[in-house]
Protein backbone atom coordinates (compact mmCIF):
# COMPACT_ATOMS: atom_id res chain seq x y z
CA UNK A 1 0.00 0.00 0.00
CA UNK A 2 1.23 3.41 -0.83
CA UNK A 3 0.43 6.02 1.75
CA UNK A 4 0.82 9.75 1.79
CA UNK A 5 4.26 9.50 3.42
CA UNK A 6 5.55 7.30 0.62
CA UNK A 7 4.14 9.67 -1.91
CA UNK A 8 5.87 12.66 -0.30
CA UNK A 9 9.14 10.70 -0.10
CA UNK A 10 8.89 9.81 -3.75
CA UNK A 11 8.38 13.45 -4.62
CA UNK A 12 11.51 14.37 -2.72
CA UNK A 13 13.50 11.70 -4.48
CA UNK A 14 12.69 13.09 -7.90
CA UNK A 15 15.80 14.77 -9.12
CA UNK A 16 15.06 18.45 -9.62
CA UNK A 17 15.41 19.88 -13.10
CA UNK A 18 17.48 22.59 -11.53
CA UNK A 19 18.89 23.20 -8.08
CA UNK A 20 22.05 22.13 -6.37
CA UNK A 21 24.37 19.78 -8.22
CA UNK A 22 25.98 18.26 -5.15
CA UNK A 23 27.89 15.57 -6.98
CA UNK A 24 29.39 17.94 -9.48
CA UNK A 25 30.61 20.24 -6.72
CA UNK A 26 31.85 17.40 -4.57
CA UNK A 27 33.82 16.02 -7.46
CA UNK A 28 35.95 19.13 -7.89
CA UNK A 29 36.67 19.32 -4.15
CA UNK A 30 37.54 15.63 -4.09
CA UNK A 31 40.70 16.12 -2.07
CA UNK A 32 39.17 18.56 0.34
CA UNK A 33 40.59 21.95 1.26
CA UNK A 34 43.84 21.91 3.20
CA UNK A 35 44.41 25.06 5.20
CA UNK A 36 48.13 25.24 4.51
CA UNK A 37 48.35 29.02 4.60
CA UNK A 38 46.49 32.01 5.97
CA UNK A 39 45.68 33.04 2.43
CA UNK A 40 43.43 30.00 1.99
CA UNK A 41 41.27 31.14 4.89
CA UNK A 42 41.31 34.71 3.62
CA UNK A 43 39.96 33.63 0.25
CA UNK A 44 37.24 31.49 1.81
CA UNK A 45 36.36 34.33 4.18
CA UNK A 46 36.09 36.82 1.30
CA UNK A 47 33.88 34.35 -0.50
CA UNK A 48 31.66 34.13 2.57
CA UNK A 49 31.34 37.92 2.61
CA UNK A 50 30.24 37.98 -1.04
CA UNK A 51 27.66 35.31 -0.26
CA UNK A 52 26.39 37.42 2.65
CA UNK A 53 26.31 40.50 0.47
CA UNK A 54 24.12 38.76 -2.09
CA UNK A 55 21.93 37.28 0.62
CA UNK A 56 21.30 40.48 2.54
CA UNK A 57 21.83 43.55 0.40
CA UNK A 58 18.89 44.58 -1.74
CA UNK A 59 21.13 46.99 -3.60
CA UNK A 60 23.35 44.33 -5.07
CA UNK A 61 21.25 41.57 -6.62
CA UNK A 62 24.21 40.63 -8.81
CA UNK A 63 27.76 40.21 -7.54
CA UNK A 64 30.58 38.70 -9.57
CA UNK A 65 33.97 37.60 -8.35
CA UNK A 66 36.98 36.34 -10.26
CA UNK A 67 39.36 33.79 -8.73
CA UNK A 68 42.56 33.89 -10.73
CA UNK A 69 46.03 32.48 -10.40
CA UNK A 70 48.47 30.06 -12.03
CA UNK A 71 47.34 26.60 -13.17
CA UNK A 72 46.64 24.09 -10.40
CA UNK A 73 46.58 26.43 -7.41
CA UNK A 74 43.08 25.37 -6.39
CA UNK A 75 40.82 27.95 -8.04
CA UNK A 76 38.07 25.53 -9.00
CA UNK A 77 38.04 23.79 -5.62
CA UNK A 78 37.93 27.10 -3.74
CA UNK A 79 35.17 28.48 -5.98
CA UNK A 80 33.12 25.32 -5.52
CA UNK A 81 33.68 25.38 -1.74
CA UNK A 82 32.46 28.95 -1.48
CA UNK A 83 29.43 28.07 -3.58
CA UNK A 84 28.65 24.96 -1.54
CA UNK A 85 29.01 26.78 1.77
CA UNK A 86 26.42 29.36 0.67
CA UNK A 87 23.66 26.76 0.98
CA UNK A 88 21.71 28.77 -1.58
CA UNK A 89 18.84 26.82 -3.17
CA UNK A 90 20.41 27.06 -6.61
CA UNK A 91 24.11 26.22 -7.03
CA UNK A 92 25.54 25.25 -10.39
CA UNK A 93 28.95 24.68 -11.88
CA UNK A 94 29.51 25.61 -15.51
CA UNK A 95 32.65 23.76 -16.49
CA UNK A 96 34.41 23.14 -19.81
CA UNK A 97 34.75 19.49 -18.75
CA UNK A 98 31.00 19.03 -18.97
CA UNK A 99 30.91 20.53 -22.46
CA UNK A 100 33.47 18.42 -24.25
CA UNK A 101 32.32 17.90 -27.83
CA UNK A 102 29.70 20.66 -27.69
CA UNK A 103 29.41 22.94 -30.67
CA UNK A 104 29.68 26.67 -30.12
CA UNK A 105 25.92 27.10 -30.18
CA UNK A 106 25.35 24.15 -27.86
CA UNK A 107 27.72 25.76 -25.39
CA UNK A 108 25.94 29.09 -25.60
CA UNK A 109 22.61 27.33 -25.10
CA UNK A 110 23.85 25.32 -22.11
CA UNK A 111 25.37 28.37 -20.41
CA UNK A 112 22.30 30.49 -21.10
CA UNK A 113 20.05 27.79 -19.63
CA UNK A 114 21.95 27.70 -16.35
CA UNK A 115 21.53 31.45 -15.97
CA UNK A 116 17.85 31.28 -16.97
CA UNK A 117 17.28 28.53 -14.37
CA UNK A 118 19.06 30.60 -11.73
CA UNK A 119 16.61 33.45 -12.31
CA UNK A 120 13.82 31.19 -10.99
CA UNK A 121 15.50 30.91 -7.61
CA UNK A 122 15.55 33.71 -5.03
CA UNK A 123 19.22 33.07 -4.28
CA UNK A 124 21.72 31.50 -6.67
CA UNK A 125 25.41 30.87 -7.10
CA UNK A 126 26.90 29.99 -10.46
CA UNK A 127 30.54 28.94 -10.68
CA UNK A 128 31.80 29.69 -14.18
CA UNK A 129 34.94 27.61 -14.26
CA UNK A 130 37.95 28.26 -16.43
CA UNK A 131 36.72 31.05 -18.66
CA UNK A 132 39.56 30.71 -21.17
CA UNK A 133 38.71 27.08 -21.81
CA UNK A 134 34.98 27.80 -21.97
CA UNK A 135 35.64 30.23 -24.79
CA UNK A 136 38.19 27.88 -26.41
CA UNK A 137 40.95 30.39 -26.17
CA UNK A 138 44.15 29.25 -27.87
CA UNK A 139 47.46 31.03 -27.49
CA UNK A 140 48.28 30.32 -31.12
CA UNK A 141 46.95 33.32 -32.95
CA UNK A 142 44.94 34.24 -29.85
CA UNK A 143 41.80 32.67 -31.23
CA UNK A 144 38.61 32.00 -29.26
CA UNK A 145 34.88 31.52 -29.60
CA UNK A 146 33.38 34.95 -29.93
CA UNK A 147 29.83 33.60 -29.58
CA UNK A 148 30.57 32.06 -26.16
CA UNK A 149 32.49 35.15 -25.08
CA UNK A 150 29.64 37.48 -26.02
CA UNK A 151 27.12 35.26 -24.23
CA UNK A 152 29.22 35.32 -21.06
CA UNK A 153 29.69 39.09 -21.19
CA UNK A 154 25.95 39.64 -21.58
CA UNK A 155 25.00 37.16 -18.84
CA UNK A 156 27.65 38.48 -16.43
CA UNK A 157 26.23 41.96 -16.86
CA UNK A 158 22.53 41.16 -16.70
CA UNK A 159 20.71 41.89 -13.46
CA UNK A 160 18.50 39.02 -12.35
CA UNK A 161 14.74 39.71 -12.36
CA UNK A 162 13.18 41.55 -9.41
CA UNK A 163 13.46 39.67 -6.14
CA UNK A 164 16.17 37.34 -7.46
CA UNK A 165 19.83 37.47 -6.45
CA UNK A 166 22.83 35.90 -8.03
CA UNK A 167 26.49 35.43 -7.13
CA UNK A 168 28.81 34.58 -10.02
CA UNK A 169 32.18 33.04 -9.15
CA UNK A 170 34.42 32.79 -12.21
CA UNK A 171 37.87 31.23 -12.41
CA UNK A 172 40.77 31.77 -14.78
CA UNK A 173 44.47 30.99 -15.12
CA UNK A 174 44.85 33.66 -17.77
CA UNK A 175 44.09 36.93 -16.04
CA UNK A 176 45.82 39.19 -18.61
CA UNK A 177 43.89 37.66 -21.49
CA UNK A 178 40.59 38.46 -19.84
CA UNK A 179 41.45 42.13 -20.01
CA UNK A 180 42.41 41.83 -23.66
CA UNK A 181 39.07 40.31 -24.61
CA UNK A 182 36.84 42.74 -22.75
CA UNK A 183 36.41 41.26 -19.29
CA UNK A 184 38.25 43.96 -17.40
CA UNK A 185 35.26 45.88 -16.05
CA UNK A 186 33.05 42.87 -15.60
CA UNK A 187 33.94 41.72 -12.10
CA UNK A 188 33.00 43.46 -8.89
CA UNK A 189 35.98 41.89 -7.21
CA UNK A 190 39.04 39.78 -7.93
CA UNK A 191 40.88 37.38 -5.66
CA UNK A 192 44.32 36.06 -6.50
CA UNK A 193 44.96 32.45 -5.57
CA UNK A 194 48.71 32.01 -5.04
CA UNK A 195 50.81 28.85 -5.33
CA UNK A 196 52.45 27.27 -2.29
CA UNK A 197 55.73 29.12 -1.95
CA UNK A 198 57.23 28.20 1.37
CA UNK A 199 58.38 25.06 3.08
CA UNK A 200 56.20 25.65 6.10
CA UNK A 201 53.09 25.36 3.94
CA UNK A 202 54.58 22.32 2.21
CA UNK A 203 55.24 20.67 5.55
CA UNK A 204 51.67 21.40 6.60
CA UNK A 205 50.35 19.62 3.52
CA UNK A 206 52.65 16.64 4.09
CA UNK A 207 51.36 16.33 7.64
CA UNK A 208 47.74 16.69 6.56
CA UNK A 209 47.91 13.92 3.95
CA UNK A 210 49.82 11.65 6.33
CA UNK A 211 52.44 10.72 3.78
CA UNK A 212 54.95 9.73 6.45
CA UNK A 213 54.63 7.58 9.55
CA UNK A 214 56.91 9.78 11.59
CA UNK A 215 57.47 13.49 11.85
CA UNK A 216 61.21 12.76 11.61
CA UNK A 217 60.81 11.54 8.06
CA UNK A 218 58.79 14.61 7.18
CA UNK A 219 61.38 16.93 8.62
CA UNK A 220 64.04 15.05 6.73
CA UNK A 221 62.31 15.97 3.45
CA UNK A 222 62.07 19.61 4.45
CA UNK A 223 65.73 19.63 5.45
CA UNK A 224 66.78 18.11 2.15
CA UNK A 225 64.82 20.73 0.28
CA UNK A 226 66.44 23.48 2.31
CA UNK A 227 69.83 22.03 1.45
CA UNK A 228 68.86 21.83 -2.20
CA UNK A 229 68.53 25.60 -2.10
CA UNK A 230 64.84 26.02 -1.54
CA UNK A 231 64.36 29.13 0.50
CA UNK A 232 62.00 28.89 3.39
CA UNK A 233 60.02 32.06 3.13
CA UNK A 234 58.25 34.80 1.29
CA UNK A 235 59.64 36.80 -1.58
CA UNK A 236 63.06 35.22 -1.67
CA UNK A 237 61.48 31.84 -2.24
CA UNK A 238 62.35 29.91 -5.36
CA UNK A 239 59.80 27.37 -4.39
CA UNK A 240 56.43 27.53 -6.12
CA UNK A 241 53.98 24.73 -6.65
CA UNK A 242 50.23 24.47 -7.07
CA UNK A 243 48.41 22.34 -4.51
CA UNK A 244 46.97 20.21 -7.32
CA UNK A 245 50.39 19.20 -8.61
CA UNK A 246 51.79 18.76 -5.12
CA UNK A 247 48.97 16.39 -4.18
CA UNK A 248 49.54 14.33 -7.31
CA UNK A 249 53.30 14.16 -6.64
CA UNK A 250 52.57 13.01 -3.11
CA UNK A 251 50.28 10.26 -4.37
CA UNK A 252 52.95 9.14 -6.82
CA UNK A 253 55.59 9.05 -4.10
CA UNK A 254 53.24 7.03 -1.92
CA UNK A 255 53.24 4.23 -4.49
CA UNK A 256 56.82 3.31 -3.56
CA UNK A 257 56.68 2.67 0.18
CA UNK A 258 60.44 2.11 0.52
CA UNK A 259 61.64 5.41 -0.61
CA UNK A 260 58.86 7.91 -0.22
CA UNK A 261 61.03 10.73 1.05
CA UNK A 262 63.63 10.27 -1.66
CA UNK A 263 61.00 10.14 -4.38
CA UNK A 264 59.24 13.25 -3.22
CA UNK A 265 62.34 15.40 -2.82
CA UNK A 266 63.56 14.09 -6.17
CA UNK A 267 60.33 15.11 -7.85
CA UNK A 268 60.28 18.53 -6.20
CA UNK A 269 63.91 19.28 -6.93
CA UNK A 270 63.29 18.00 -10.46
CA UNK A 271 60.83 20.82 -11.02
CA UNK A 272 63.94 22.86 -11.61
CA UNK A 273 63.23 25.65 -9.20
P1 LIG B 1 43.46 24.38 -13.08
O1 LIG B 1 44.35 25.57 -13.25
O2 LIG B 1 44.00 23.14 -13.73
O3 LIG B 1 42.03 24.64 -13.41
P2 LIG B 1 42.79 24.74 -10.30
O4 LIG B 1 43.57 25.93 -9.90
O5 LIG B 1 41.35 24.92 -10.61
O6 LIG B 1 43.51 23.99 -11.51
P3 LIG B 1 41.84 22.60 -8.69
O7 LIG B 1 41.32 21.85 -9.83
O8 LIG B 1 40.87 23.31 -7.82
O9 LIG B 1 42.95 23.65 -9.14
O10 LIG B 1 42.70 21.56 -7.83
C1 LIG B 1 43.02 21.72 -6.49
C2 LIG B 1 43.01 20.37 -5.81
O11 LIG B 1 43.65 20.48 -4.55
C3 LIG B 1 41.61 19.85 -5.51
O12 LIG B 1 41.64 18.44 -5.64
C4 LIG B 1 41.36 20.23 -4.07
O13 LIG B 1 40.49 19.32 -3.42
C5 LIG B 1 42.76 20.16 -3.49
N1 LIG B 1 43.03 21.13 -2.41
C6 LIG B 1 43.57 20.84 -1.23
N2 LIG B 1 43.75 21.95 -0.49
C7 LIG B 1 43.33 22.97 -1.24
C8 LIG B 1 43.28 24.38 -1.02
N3 LIG B 1 43.71 24.95 0.11
N4 LIG B 1 42.80 25.15 -2.00
C9 LIG B 1 42.37 24.59 -3.14
N5 LIG B 1 42.39 23.27 -3.40
C10 LIG B 1 42.87 22.46 -2.47
MG1 LIG C 1 40.32 24.72 -12.38
Coordinates of C-alpha atoms and ligand atoms in Angstrom, one line a residue:
X1 CA 0.0 0.0 0.0
X2 CA 1.2 3.4 -0.8
X3 CA 0.4 6.0 1.8
X4 CA 0.8 9.7 1.8
X5 CA 4.3 9.5 3.4
X6 CA 5.6 7.3 0.6
X7 CA 4.1 9.7 -1.9
X8 CA 5.9 12.7 -0.3
X9 CA 9.1 10.7 -0.1
X10 CA 8.9 9.8 -3.8
X11 CA 8.4 13.5 -4.6
X12 CA 11.5 14.4 -2.7
X13 CA 13.5 11.7 -4.5
X14 CA 12.7 13.1 -7.9
X15 CA 15.8 14.8 -9.1
X16 CA 15.1 18.5 -9.6
X17 CA 15.4 19.9 -13.1
X18 CA 17.5 22.6 -11.5
X19 CA 18.9 23.2 -8.1
X20 CA 22.0 22.1 -6.4
X21 CA 24.4 19.8 -8.2
X22 CA 26.0 18.3 -5.2
X23 CA 27.9 15.6 -7.0
X24 CA 29.4 17.9 -9.5
X25 CA 30.6 20.2 -6.7
X26 CA 31.8 17.4 -4.6
X27 CA 33.8 16.0 -7.5
X28 CA 35.9 19.1 -7.9
X29 CA 36.7 19.3 -4.1
X30 CA 37.5 15.6 -4.1
X31 CA 40.7 16.1 -2.1
X32 CA 39.2 18.6 0.3
X33 CA 40.6 21.9 1.3
X34 CA 43.8 21.9 3.2
X35 CA 44.4 25.1 5.2
X36 CA 48.1 25.2 4.5
X37 CA 48.3 29.0 4.6
X38 CA 46.5 32.0 6.0
X39 CA 45.7 33.0 2.4
X40 CA 43.4 30.0 2.0
X41 CA 41.3 31.1 4.9
X42 CA 41.3 34.7 3.6
X43 CA 40.0 33.6 0.2
X44 CA 37.2 31.5 1.8
X45 CA 36.4 34.3 4.2
X46 CA 36.1 36.8 1.3
X47 CA 33.9 34.3 -0.5
X48 CA 31.7 34.1 2.6
X49 CA 31.3 37.9 2.6
X50 CA 30.2 38.0 -1.0
X51 CA 27.7 35.3 -0.3
X52 CA 26.4 37.4 2.6
X53 CA 26.3 40.5 0.5
X54 CA 24.1 38.8 -2.1
X55 CA 21.9 37.3 0.6
X56 CA 21.3 40.5 2.5
X57 CA 21.8 43.6 0.4
X58 CA 18.9 44.6 -1.7
X59 CA 21.1 47.0 -3.6
X60 CA 23.4 44.3 -5.1
X61 CA 21.2 41.6 -6.6
X62 CA 24.2 40.6 -8.8
X63 CA 27.8 40.2 -7.5
X64 CA 30.6 38.7 -9.6
X65 CA 34.0 37.6 -8.3
X66 CA 37.0 36.3 -10.3
X67 CA 39.4 33.8 -8.7
X68 CA 42.6 33.9 -10.7
X69 CA 46.0 32.5 -10.4
X70 CA 48.5 30.1 -12.0
X71 CA 47.3 26.6 -13.2
X72 CA 46.6 24.1 -10.4
X73 CA 46.6 26.4 -7.4
X74 CA 43.1 25.4 -6.4
X75 CA 40.8 28.0 -8.0
X76 CA 38.1 25.5 -9.0
X77 CA 38.0 23.8 -5.6
X78 CA 37.9 27.1 -3.7
X79 CA 35.2 28.5 -6.0
X80 CA 33.1 25.3 -5.5
X81 CA 33.7 25.4 -1.7
X82 CA 32.5 28.9 -1.5
X83 CA 29.4 28.1 -3.6
X84 CA 28.7 25.0 -1.5
X85 CA 29.0 26.8 1.8
X86 CA 26.4 29.4 0.7
X87 CA 23.7 26.8 1.0
X88 CA 21.7 28.8 -1.6
X89 CA 18.8 26.8 -3.2
X90 CA 20.4 27.1 -6.6
X91 CA 24.1 26.2 -7.0
X92 CA 25.5 25.3 -10.4
X93 CA 28.9 24.7 -11.9
X94 CA 29.5 25.6 -15.5
X95 CA 32.6 23.8 -16.5
X96 CA 34.4 23.1 -19.8
X97 CA 34.8 19.5 -18.8
X98 CA 31.0 19.0 -19.0
X99 CA 30.9 20.5 -22.5
X100 CA 33.5 18.4 -24.2
X101 CA 32.3 17.9 -27.8
X102 CA 29.7 20.7 -27.7
X103 CA 29.4 22.9 -30.7
X104 CA 29.7 26.7 -30.1
X105 CA 25.9 27.1 -30.2
X106 CA 25.4 24.1 -27.9
X107 CA 27.7 25.8 -25.4
X108 CA 25.9 29.1 -25.6
X109 CA 22.6 27.3 -25.1
X110 CA 23.9 25.3 -22.1
X111 CA 25.4 28.4 -20.4
X112 CA 22.3 30.5 -21.1
X113 CA 20.0 27.8 -19.6
X114 CA 22.0 27.7 -16.3
X115 CA 21.5 31.4 -16.0
X116 CA 17.8 31.3 -17.0
X117 CA 17.3 28.5 -14.4
X118 CA 19.1 30.6 -11.7
X119 CA 16.6 33.5 -12.3
X120 CA 13.8 31.2 -11.0
X121 CA 15.5 30.9 -7.6
X122 CA 15.5 33.7 -5.0
X123 CA 19.2 33.1 -4.3
X124 CA 21.7 31.5 -6.7
X125 CA 25.4 30.9 -7.1
X126 CA 26.9 30.0 -10.5
X127 CA 30.5 28.9 -10.7
X128 CA 31.8 29.7 -14.2
X129 CA 34.9 27.6 -14.3
X130 CA 38.0 28.3 -16.4
X131 CA 36.7 31.0 -18.7
X132 CA 39.6 30.7 -21.2
X133 CA 38.7 27.1 -21.8
X134 CA 35.0 27.8 -22.0
X135 CA 35.6 30.2 -24.8
X136 CA 38.2 27.9 -26.4
X137 CA 41.0 30.4 -26.2
X138 CA 44.1 29.3 -27.9
X139 CA 47.5 31.0 -27.5
X140 CA 48.3 30.3 -31.1
X141 CA 47.0 33.3 -32.9
X142 CA 44.9 34.2 -29.9
X143 CA 41.8 32.7 -31.2
X144 CA 38.6 32.0 -29.3
X145 CA 34.9 31.5 -29.6
X146 CA 33.4 34.9 -29.9
X147 CA 29.8 33.6 -29.6
X148 CA 30.6 32.1 -26.2
X149 CA 32.5 35.1 -25.1
X150 CA 29.6 37.5 -26.0
X151 CA 27.1 35.3 -24.2
X152 CA 29.2 35.3 -21.1
X153 CA 29.7 39.1 -21.2
X154 CA 26.0 39.6 -21.6
X155 CA 25.0 37.2 -18.8
X156 CA 27.6 38.5 -16.4
X157 CA 26.2 42.0 -16.9
X158 CA 22.5 41.2 -16.7
X159 CA 20.7 41.9 -13.5
X160 CA 18.5 39.0 -12.4
X161 CA 14.7 39.7 -12.4
X162 CA 13.2 41.6 -9.4
X163 CA 13.5 39.7 -6.1
X164 CA 16.2 37.3 -7.5
X165 CA 19.8 37.5 -6.4
X166 CA 22.8 35.9 -8.0
X167 CA 26.5 35.4 -7.1
X168 CA 28.8 34.6 -10.0
X169 CA 32.2 33.0 -9.2
X170 CA 34.4 32.8 -12.2
X171 CA 37.9 31.2 -12.4
X172 CA 40.8 31.8 -14.8
X173 CA 44.5 31.0 -15.1
X174 CA 44.9 33.7 -17.8
X175 CA 44.1 36.9 -16.0
X176 CA 45.8 39.2 -18.6
X177 CA 43.9 37.7 -21.5
X178 CA 40.6 38.5 -19.8
X179 CA 41.4 42.1 -20.0
X180 CA 42.4 41.8 -23.7
X181 CA 39.1 40.3 -24.6
X182 CA 36.8 42.7 -22.8
X183 CA 36.4 41.3 -19.3
X184 CA 38.3 44.0 -17.4
X185 CA 35.3 45.9 -16.0
X186 CA 33.1 42.9 -15.6
X187 CA 33.9 41.7 -12.1
X188 CA 33.0 43.5 -8.9
X189 CA 36.0 41.9 -7.2
X190 CA 39.0 39.8 -7.9
X191 CA 40.9 37.4 -5.7
X192 CA 44.3 36.1 -6.5
X193 CA 45.0 32.5 -5.6
X194 CA 48.7 32.0 -5.0
X195 CA 50.8 28.8 -5.3
X196 CA 52.5 27.3 -2.3
X197 CA 55.7 29.1 -1.9
X198 CA 57.2 28.2 1.4
X199 CA 58.4 25.1 3.1
X200 CA 56.2 25.6 6.1
X201 CA 53.1 25.4 3.9
X202 CA 54.6 22.3 2.2
X203 CA 55.2 20.7 5.5
X204 CA 51.7 21.4 6.6
X205 CA 50.4 19.6 3.5
X206 CA 52.6 16.6 4.1
X207 CA 51.4 16.3 7.6
X208 CA 47.7 16.7 6.6
X209 CA 47.9 13.9 3.9
X210 CA 49.8 11.6 6.3
X211 CA 52.4 10.7 3.8
X212 CA 55.0 9.7 6.4
X213 CA 54.6 7.6 9.5
X214 CA 56.9 9.8 11.6
X215 CA 57.5 13.5 11.8
X216 CA 61.2 12.8 11.6
X217 CA 60.8 11.5 8.1
X218 CA 58.8 14.6 7.2
X219 CA 61.4 16.9 8.6
X220 CA 64.0 15.1 6.7
X221 CA 62.3 16.0 3.5
X222 CA 62.1 19.6 4.5
X223 CA 65.7 19.6 5.5
X224 CA 66.8 18.1 2.1
X225 CA 64.8 20.7 0.3
X226 CA 66.4 23.5 2.3
X227 CA 69.8 22.0 1.4
X228 CA 68.9 21.8 -2.2
X229 CA 68.5 25.6 -2.1
X230 CA 64.8 26.0 -1.5
X231 CA 64.4 29.1 0.5
X232 CA 62.0 28.9 3.4
X233 CA 60.0 32.1 3.1
X234 CA 58.2 34.8 1.3
X235 CA 59.6 36.8 -1.6
X236 CA 63.1 35.2 -1.7
X237 CA 61.5 31.8 -2.2
X238 CA 62.4 29.9 -5.4
X239 CA 59.8 27.4 -4.4
X240 CA 56.4 27.5 -6.1
X241 CA 54.0 24.7 -6.7
X242 CA 50.2 24.5 -7.1
X243 CA 48.4 22.3 -4.5
X244 CA 47.0 20.2 -7.3
X245 CA 50.4 19.2 -8.6
X246 CA 51.8 18.8 -5.1
X247 CA 49.0 16.4 -4.2
X248 CA 49.5 14.3 -7.3
X249 CA 53.3 14.2 -6.6
X250 CA 52.6 13.0 -3.1
X251 CA 50.3 10.3 -4.4
X252 CA 52.9 9.1 -6.8
X253 CA 55.6 9.1 -4.1
X254 CA 53.2 7.0 -1.9
X255 CA 53.2 4.2 -4.5
X256 CA 56.8 3.3 -3.6
X257 CA 56.7 2.7 0.2
X258 CA 60.4 2.1 0.5
X259 CA 61.6 5.4 -0.6
X260 CA 58.9 7.9 -0.2
X261 CA 61.0 10.7 1.0
X262 CA 63.6 10.3 -1.7
X263 CA 61.0 10.1 -4.4
X264 CA 59.2 13.3 -3.2
X265 CA 62.3 15.4 -2.8
X266 CA 63.6 14.1 -6.2
X267 CA 60.3 15.1 -7.9
X268 CA 60.3 18.5 -6.2
X269 CA 63.9 19.3 -6.9
X270 CA 63.3 18.0 -10.5
X271 CA 60.8 20.8 -11.0
X272 CA 63.9 22.9 -11.6
X273 CA 63.2 25.6 -9.2
Ligands
LIG1 P1 43.5 24.4 -13.1 O1 44.3 25.6 -13.2 O2 44.0 23.1 -13.7 O3 42.0 24.6 -13.4 P2 42.8 24.7 -10.3 O4 43.6 25.9 -9.9 O5 41.4 24.9 -10.6 O6 43.5 24.0 -11.5 P3 41.8 22.6 -8.7 O7 41.3 21.8 -9.8 O8 40.9 23.3 -7.8 O9 42.9 23.6 -9.1 O10 42.7 21.6 -7.8 C1 43.0 21.7 -6.5 C2 43.0 20.4 -5.8 O11 43.7 20.5 -4.5 C3 41.6 19.8 -5.5 O12 41.6 18.4 -5.6 C4 41.4 20.2 -4.1 O13 40.5 19.3 -3.4 C5 42.8 20.2 -3.5 N1 43.0 21.1 -2.4 C6 43.6 20.8 -1.2 N2 43.8 21.9 -0.5 C7 43.3 23.0 -1.2 C8 43.3 24.4 -1.0 N3 43.7 24.9 0.1 N4 42.8 25.1 -2.0 C9 42.4 24.6 -3.1 N5 42.4 23.3 -3.4 C10 42.9 22.5 -2.5
LIG2 MG1 40.3 24.7 -12.4

